[in-house]
Coordinates of C-alpha atoms and ligand atoms in Angstrom, one line a residue:
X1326 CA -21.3 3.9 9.3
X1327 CA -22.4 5.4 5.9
X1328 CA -22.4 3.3 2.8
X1329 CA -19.2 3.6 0.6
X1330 CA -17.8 1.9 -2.5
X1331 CA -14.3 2.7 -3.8
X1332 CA -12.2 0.4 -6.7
X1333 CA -12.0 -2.9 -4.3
X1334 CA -13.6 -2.3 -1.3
X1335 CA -17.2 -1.5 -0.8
X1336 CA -19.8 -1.6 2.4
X1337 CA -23.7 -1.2 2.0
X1338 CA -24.1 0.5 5.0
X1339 CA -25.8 -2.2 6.8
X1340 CA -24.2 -5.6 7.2
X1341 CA -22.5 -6.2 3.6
X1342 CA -18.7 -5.7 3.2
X1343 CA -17.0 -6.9 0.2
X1344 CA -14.1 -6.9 -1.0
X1345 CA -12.2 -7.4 -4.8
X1346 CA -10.0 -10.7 -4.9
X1347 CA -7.1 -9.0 -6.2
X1348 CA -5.3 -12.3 -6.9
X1349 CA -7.5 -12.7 -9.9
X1350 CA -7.3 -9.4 -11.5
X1351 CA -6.9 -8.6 -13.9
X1352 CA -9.3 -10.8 -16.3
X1353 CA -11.8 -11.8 -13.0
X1354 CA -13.5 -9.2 -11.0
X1355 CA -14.8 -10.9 -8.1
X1356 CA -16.4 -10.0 -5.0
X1357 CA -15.9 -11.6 -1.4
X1358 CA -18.3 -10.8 1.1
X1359 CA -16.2 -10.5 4.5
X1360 CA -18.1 -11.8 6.9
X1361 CA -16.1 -11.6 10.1
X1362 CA -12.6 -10.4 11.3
X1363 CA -11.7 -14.2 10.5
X1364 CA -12.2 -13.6 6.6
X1365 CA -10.4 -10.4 6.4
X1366 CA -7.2 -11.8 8.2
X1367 CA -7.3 -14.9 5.8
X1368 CA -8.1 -11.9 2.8
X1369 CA -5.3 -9.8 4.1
X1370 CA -2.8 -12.9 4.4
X1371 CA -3.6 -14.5 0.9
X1372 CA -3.3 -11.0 -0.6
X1373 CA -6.7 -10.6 -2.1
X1374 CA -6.8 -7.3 0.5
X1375 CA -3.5 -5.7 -0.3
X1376 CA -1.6 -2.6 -0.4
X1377 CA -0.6 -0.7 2.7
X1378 CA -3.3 1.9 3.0
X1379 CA -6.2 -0.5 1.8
X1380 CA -5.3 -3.1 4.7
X1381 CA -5.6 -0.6 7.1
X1382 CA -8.8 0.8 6.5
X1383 CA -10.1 -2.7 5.4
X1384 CA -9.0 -4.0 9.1
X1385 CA -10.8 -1.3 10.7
X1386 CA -14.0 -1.3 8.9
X1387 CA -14.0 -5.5 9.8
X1388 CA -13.3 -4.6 13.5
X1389 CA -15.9 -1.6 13.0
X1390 CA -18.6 -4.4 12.0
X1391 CA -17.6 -7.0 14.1
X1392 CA -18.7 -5.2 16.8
X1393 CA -22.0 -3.6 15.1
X1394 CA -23.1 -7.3 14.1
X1395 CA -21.8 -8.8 17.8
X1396 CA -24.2 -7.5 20.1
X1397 CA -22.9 -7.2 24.0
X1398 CA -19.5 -7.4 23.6
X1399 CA -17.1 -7.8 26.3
X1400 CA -13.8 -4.9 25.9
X1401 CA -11.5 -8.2 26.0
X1402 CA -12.9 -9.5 23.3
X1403 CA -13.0 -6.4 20.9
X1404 CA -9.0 -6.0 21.8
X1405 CA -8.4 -9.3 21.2
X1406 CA -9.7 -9.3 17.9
X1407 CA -8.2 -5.7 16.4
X1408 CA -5.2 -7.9 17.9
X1409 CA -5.9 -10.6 15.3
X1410 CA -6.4 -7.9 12.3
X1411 CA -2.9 -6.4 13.5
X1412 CA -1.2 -9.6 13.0
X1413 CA -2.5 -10.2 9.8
X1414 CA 0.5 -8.7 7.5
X1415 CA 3.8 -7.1 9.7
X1416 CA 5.3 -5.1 7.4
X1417 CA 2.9 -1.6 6.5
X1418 CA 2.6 -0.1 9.1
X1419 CA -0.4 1.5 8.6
X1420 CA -2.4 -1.5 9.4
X1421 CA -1.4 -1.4 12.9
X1422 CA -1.4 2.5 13.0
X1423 CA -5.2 2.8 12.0
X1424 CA -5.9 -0.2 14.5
X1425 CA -4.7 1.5 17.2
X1426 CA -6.3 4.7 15.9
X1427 CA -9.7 2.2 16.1
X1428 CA -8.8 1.1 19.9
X1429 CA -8.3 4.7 20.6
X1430 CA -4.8 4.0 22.3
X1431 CA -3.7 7.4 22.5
X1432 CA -6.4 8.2 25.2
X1433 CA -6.6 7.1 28.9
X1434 CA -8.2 3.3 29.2
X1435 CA -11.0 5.2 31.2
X1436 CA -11.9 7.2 27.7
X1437 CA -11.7 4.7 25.5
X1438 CA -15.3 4.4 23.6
X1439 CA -15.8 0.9 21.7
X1440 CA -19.7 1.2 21.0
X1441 CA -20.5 1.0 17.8
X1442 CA -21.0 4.7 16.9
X1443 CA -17.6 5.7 18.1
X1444 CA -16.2 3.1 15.8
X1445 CA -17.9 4.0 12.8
X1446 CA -16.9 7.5 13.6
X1447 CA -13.0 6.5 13.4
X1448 CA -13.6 3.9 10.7
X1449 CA -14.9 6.8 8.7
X1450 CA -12.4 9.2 9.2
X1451 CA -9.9 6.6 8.7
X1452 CA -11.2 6.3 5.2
X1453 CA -11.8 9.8 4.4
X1454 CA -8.4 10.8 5.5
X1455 CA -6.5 8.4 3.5
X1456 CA -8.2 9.5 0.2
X1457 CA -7.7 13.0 1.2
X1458 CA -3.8 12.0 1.6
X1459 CA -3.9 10.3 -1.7
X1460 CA -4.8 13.2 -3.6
X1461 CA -2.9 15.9 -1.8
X1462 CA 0.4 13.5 -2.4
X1463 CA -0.9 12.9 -6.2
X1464 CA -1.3 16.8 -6.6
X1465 CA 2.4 17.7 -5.1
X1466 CA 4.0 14.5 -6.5
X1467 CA 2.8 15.4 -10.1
X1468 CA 4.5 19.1 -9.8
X1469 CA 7.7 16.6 -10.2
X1470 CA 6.7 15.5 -14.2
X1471 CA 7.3 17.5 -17.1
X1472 CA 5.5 17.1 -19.9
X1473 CA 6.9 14.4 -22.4
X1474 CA 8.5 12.2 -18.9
X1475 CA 8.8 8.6 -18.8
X1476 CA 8.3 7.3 -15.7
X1477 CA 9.4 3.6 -13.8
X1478 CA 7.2 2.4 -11.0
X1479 CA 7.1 -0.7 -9.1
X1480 CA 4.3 -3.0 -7.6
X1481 CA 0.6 -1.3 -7.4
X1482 CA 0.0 1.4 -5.6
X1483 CA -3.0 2.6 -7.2
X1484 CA -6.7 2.5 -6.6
X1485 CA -7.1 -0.6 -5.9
X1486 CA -4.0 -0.4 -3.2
X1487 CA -6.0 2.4 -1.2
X1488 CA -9.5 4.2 -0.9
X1489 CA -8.0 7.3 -2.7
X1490 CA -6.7 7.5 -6.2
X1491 CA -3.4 5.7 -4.8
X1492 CA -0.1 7.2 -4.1
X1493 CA 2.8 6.8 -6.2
X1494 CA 0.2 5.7 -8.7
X1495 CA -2.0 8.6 -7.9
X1496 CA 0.6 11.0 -8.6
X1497 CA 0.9 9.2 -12.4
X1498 CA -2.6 9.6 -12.4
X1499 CA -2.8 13.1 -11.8
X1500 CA -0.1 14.1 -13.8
X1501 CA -1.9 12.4 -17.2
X1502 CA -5.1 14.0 -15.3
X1503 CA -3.4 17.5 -16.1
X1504 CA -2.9 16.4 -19.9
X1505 CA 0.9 15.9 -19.3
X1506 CA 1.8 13.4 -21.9
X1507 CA 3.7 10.6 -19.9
X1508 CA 4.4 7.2 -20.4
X1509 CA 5.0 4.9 -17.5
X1510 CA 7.2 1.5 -17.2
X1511 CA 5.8 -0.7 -15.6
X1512 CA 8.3 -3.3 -13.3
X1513 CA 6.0 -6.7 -13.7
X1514 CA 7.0 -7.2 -9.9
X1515 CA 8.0 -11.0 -8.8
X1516 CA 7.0 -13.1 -7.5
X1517 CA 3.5 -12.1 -7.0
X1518 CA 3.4 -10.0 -10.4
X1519 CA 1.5 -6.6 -8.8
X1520 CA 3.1 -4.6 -11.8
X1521 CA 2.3 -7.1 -14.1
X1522 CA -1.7 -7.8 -13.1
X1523 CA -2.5 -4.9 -10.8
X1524 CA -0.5 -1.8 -12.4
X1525 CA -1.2 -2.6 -15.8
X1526 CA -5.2 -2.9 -15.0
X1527 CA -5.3 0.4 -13.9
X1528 CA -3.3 2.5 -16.6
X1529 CA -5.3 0.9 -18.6
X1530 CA -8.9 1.7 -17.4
X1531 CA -7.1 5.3 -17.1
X1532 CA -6.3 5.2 -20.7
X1533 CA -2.8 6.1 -19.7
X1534 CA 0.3 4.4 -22.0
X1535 CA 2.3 2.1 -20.5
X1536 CA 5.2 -0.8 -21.2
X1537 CA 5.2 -3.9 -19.0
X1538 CA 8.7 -5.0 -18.6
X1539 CA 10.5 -7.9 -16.4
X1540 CA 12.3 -6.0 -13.5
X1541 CA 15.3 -7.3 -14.5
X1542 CA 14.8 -4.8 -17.8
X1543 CA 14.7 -1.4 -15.7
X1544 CA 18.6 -0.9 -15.9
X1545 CA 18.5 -1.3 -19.7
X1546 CA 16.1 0.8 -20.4
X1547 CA 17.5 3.6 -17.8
X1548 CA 21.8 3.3 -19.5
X1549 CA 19.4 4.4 -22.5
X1550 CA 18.0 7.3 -21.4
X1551 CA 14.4 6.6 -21.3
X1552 CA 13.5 6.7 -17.8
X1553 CA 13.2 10.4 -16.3
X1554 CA 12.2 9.4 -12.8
X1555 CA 10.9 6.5 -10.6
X1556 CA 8.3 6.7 -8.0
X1557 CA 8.0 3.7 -5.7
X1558 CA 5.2 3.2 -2.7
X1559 CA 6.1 2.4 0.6
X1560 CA 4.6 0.2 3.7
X1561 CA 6.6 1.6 6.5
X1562 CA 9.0 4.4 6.5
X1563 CA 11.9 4.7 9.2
X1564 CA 12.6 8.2 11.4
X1565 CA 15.8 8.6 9.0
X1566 CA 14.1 7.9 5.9
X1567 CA 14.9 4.1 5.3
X1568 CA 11.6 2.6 3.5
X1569 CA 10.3 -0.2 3.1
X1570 CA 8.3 -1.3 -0.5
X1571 CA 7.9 -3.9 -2.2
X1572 CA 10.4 -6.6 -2.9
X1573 CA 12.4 -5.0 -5.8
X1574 CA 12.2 -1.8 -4.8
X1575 CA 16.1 -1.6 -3.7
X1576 CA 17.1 -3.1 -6.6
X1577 CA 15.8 -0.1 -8.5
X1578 CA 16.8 2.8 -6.0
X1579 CA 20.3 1.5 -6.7
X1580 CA 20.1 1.1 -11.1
X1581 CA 18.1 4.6 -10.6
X1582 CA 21.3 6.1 -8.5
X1583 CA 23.8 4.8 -10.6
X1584 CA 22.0 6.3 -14.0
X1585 CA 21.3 10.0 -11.8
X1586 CA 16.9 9.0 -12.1
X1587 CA 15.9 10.2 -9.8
X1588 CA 14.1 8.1 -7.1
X1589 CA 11.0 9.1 -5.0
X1590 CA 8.9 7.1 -2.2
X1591 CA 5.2 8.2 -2.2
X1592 CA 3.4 7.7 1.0
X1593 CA 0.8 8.9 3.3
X1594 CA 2.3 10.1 6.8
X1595 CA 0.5 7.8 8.4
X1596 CA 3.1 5.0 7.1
X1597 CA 6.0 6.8 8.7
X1598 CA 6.9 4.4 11.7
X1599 CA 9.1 6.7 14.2
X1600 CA 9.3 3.9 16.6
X1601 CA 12.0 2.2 14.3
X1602 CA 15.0 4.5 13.8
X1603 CA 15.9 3.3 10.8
X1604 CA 15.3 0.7 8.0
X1605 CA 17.5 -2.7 10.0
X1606 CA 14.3 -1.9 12.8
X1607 CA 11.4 -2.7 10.1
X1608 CA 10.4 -6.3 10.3
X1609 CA 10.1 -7.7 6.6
X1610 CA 7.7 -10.4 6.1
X1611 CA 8.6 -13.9 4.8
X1612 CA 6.3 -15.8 2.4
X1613 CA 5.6 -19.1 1.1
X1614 CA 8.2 -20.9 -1.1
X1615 CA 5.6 -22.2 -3.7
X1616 CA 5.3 -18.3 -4.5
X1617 CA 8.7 -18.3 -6.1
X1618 CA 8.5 -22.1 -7.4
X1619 CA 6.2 -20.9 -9.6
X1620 CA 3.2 -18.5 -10.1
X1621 CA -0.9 -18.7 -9.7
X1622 CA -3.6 -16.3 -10.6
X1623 CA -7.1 -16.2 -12.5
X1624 CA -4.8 -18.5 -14.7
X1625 CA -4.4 -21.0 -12.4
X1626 CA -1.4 -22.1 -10.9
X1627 CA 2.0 -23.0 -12.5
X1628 CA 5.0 -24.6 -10.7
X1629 CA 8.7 -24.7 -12.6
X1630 CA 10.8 -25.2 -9.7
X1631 CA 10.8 -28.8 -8.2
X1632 CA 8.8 -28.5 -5.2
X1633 CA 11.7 -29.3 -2.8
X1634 CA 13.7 -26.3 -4.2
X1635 CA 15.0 -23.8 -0.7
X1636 CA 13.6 -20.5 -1.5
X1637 CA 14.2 -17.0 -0.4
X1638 CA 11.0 -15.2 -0.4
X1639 CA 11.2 -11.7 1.3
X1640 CA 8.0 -9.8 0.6
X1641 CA 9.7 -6.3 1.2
X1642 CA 13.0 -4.7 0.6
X1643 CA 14.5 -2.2 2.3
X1644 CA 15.7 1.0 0.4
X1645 CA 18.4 3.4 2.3
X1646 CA 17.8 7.3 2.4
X1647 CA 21.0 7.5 0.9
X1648 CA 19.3 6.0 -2.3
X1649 CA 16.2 8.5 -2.1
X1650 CA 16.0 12.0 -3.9
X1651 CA 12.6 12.4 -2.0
X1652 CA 10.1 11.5 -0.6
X1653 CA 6.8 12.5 -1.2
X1654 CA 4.2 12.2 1.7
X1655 CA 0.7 14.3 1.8
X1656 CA 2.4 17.1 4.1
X1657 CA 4.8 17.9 1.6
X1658 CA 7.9 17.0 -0.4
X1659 CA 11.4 15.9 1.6
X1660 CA 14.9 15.8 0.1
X1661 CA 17.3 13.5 1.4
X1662 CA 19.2 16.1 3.2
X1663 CA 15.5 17.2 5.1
X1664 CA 15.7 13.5 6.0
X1665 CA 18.9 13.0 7.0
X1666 CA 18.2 16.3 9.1
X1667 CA 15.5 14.1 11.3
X1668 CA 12.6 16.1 9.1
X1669 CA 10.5 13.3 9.7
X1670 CA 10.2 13.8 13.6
X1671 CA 8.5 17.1 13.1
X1672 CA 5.4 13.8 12.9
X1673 CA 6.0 12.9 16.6
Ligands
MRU858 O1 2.5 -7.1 -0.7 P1 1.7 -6.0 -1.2 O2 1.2 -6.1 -2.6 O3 0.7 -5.5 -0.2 O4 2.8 -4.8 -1.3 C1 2.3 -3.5 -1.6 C2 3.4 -2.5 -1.7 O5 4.6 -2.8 -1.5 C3 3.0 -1.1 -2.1 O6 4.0 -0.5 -2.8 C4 2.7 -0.3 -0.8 O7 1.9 -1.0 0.0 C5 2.2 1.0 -1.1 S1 0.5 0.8 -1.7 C6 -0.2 2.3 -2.0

């Protein structure tokens, strides 16, 4: 597999993959070396590896190397391991579709090819699809901003979320690429702060104005007019257009319907999930309590909350089609009605 370096992952082409920590972004850039499927679970779990379309590709270029480092390999053992990497995370789907997509499920057992050159070959189209998907969704996504919009967007989906310029992210990006002169709100994203420390890392390396706020701020500034629209990310979207994103993310589908902003999901198609009919089939991951007890990052860690508190820590929301204006994916654009139509099982 060829050597390739993108915002926070990066392989030498030999036997060296690393990844960014993203827990310690934004004031610490540091490098992990991933030295077995083992480390990238743990990386994916602890969220150093995160964002739907990064843990995908990041899973399959650790099974990918695995398997180039391991010698004679039994077929057992290669399954079980892209086994492990699919458990890592439930929710995005796209880690389990690109796994499969590795383990070549959608052939005959008798075809299936797991020598090292067949799983580069994947691995690397993997990768060069999703950026490919990333800028054909930033490109249609940005036809949506006029010049002058303010914008609300939740969590990070940007470059460091993918191998590509990102997705709802991307289409921000693209749209400031053009010289439209935007400004973007930036939800700070509890408990794990992805707005706050991820979001805010990469407007600003793009030179692109932004305004952290607290999610609970959204609706204020939306009753006064200053938010235009809202694009969102998503880690698994249902056959009817149900989503799933980031914790929050229903919470500001619902302030956005109320105020008539309107509301997009920005996603590759390779997060649509036909398998679950709708949003109530999408399983949501639970975290760990001391994540809402208190907060940790390149700061340290803080707790306010007695450490006995009962928490409720949901890591994803789920968002109804009935909430959605669009939603943006790289084959084109999709209004609720198209949704609500079944639009999305022209992917089957
Ligand atoms: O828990 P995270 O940080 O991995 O959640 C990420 C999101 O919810 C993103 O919005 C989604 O993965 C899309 S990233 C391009």
């Amino acid at each position: 597999m060829n050597k390739f370096e993108y915002l926070s992952i990066r392989y030498d082409g030999d036997d060296k993959l690393e990844v960014l920590d993203q827990r310690k972004l934004p004031d610490v850039e540091e490098w992990m070396l991933s030295n077995s499927p083992s480390d990238m679970v743990s990386y994916i779990k602890q969220l150093s590896v995160r964002g739907a379309p990064l843990i995908g590709v990041a899973a399959s270029v650790a099974l990918y190397l695995h398997v180039k480092k391991g010698g004679e390999m039994t077929r057992e053992h290669i399954i079980e391991t892209s086994q492990q990497l699919r458990q890592a995370r439930p929710t995005a789907v796209n880690l389990m579709n690109n796994l499969d997509e590795m383990m070549q499920l959608s052939l005959p057992e008798a075809e299936r090819d797991y020598s090292v050159k067949r799983l580069a070959s994947i691995a690397e189209s993997i990768i060069q699809r999703e950026v490919d998907m990333c800028l054909k969704m930033s490109q249609l996504g940005a036809q949506l901003i006029n010049d002058g919009d303010n914008i609300l967007t939740h969590c990070n989906t940007g470059a460091i979320a993918t191998p590509g310029m990102g997705t709802a992210l991307g289409i921000i990006r693209e749209a400031h690429r053009q010289g439209k002169r935007i400004h973007v709100y930036v939800d700070e994203t509890r408990p794990l702060l992805q707005g706050g420390r991820l979001t805010t890392y990469e407007l600003a390396r793009e030179k692109i104005p932004y305004t952290l706020i607290c999610d609970n701020m959204a609706a204020t500034l939306m009753a006064a007019g200053k938010i235009q629209r809202v694009f969102v990310g998503a880690d698994r979207i249902a056959r009817n257009g149900d989503f799933a994103n980031k914790i929050g993310t229903y919470s500001v589908a619902v302030i956005a319907k109320y105020h008539n902003v309107p509301f997009h999901g920005v996603a590759p198609w390779t997060t649509v999930d036909l398998s679950c009919l709708s949003g109530k089939d999408i399983p949501i991951e639970e975290r760990a309590a001391a994540e809402v007890q208190g907060a940790s990052g390149a700061f340290g860690n803080v707790r306010w909350a007695p450490a006995a508190s009962q928490t409720f820590n949901p890591a994803f929301d789920v968002t109804p089609v009935d909430l959605v204006t669009s939603h943006i994916l790289d084959t084109g654009i999709y209004t609720q009605e198209q949704l609500k139509d079944n639009v999305l099982m022209n992917f089957s």
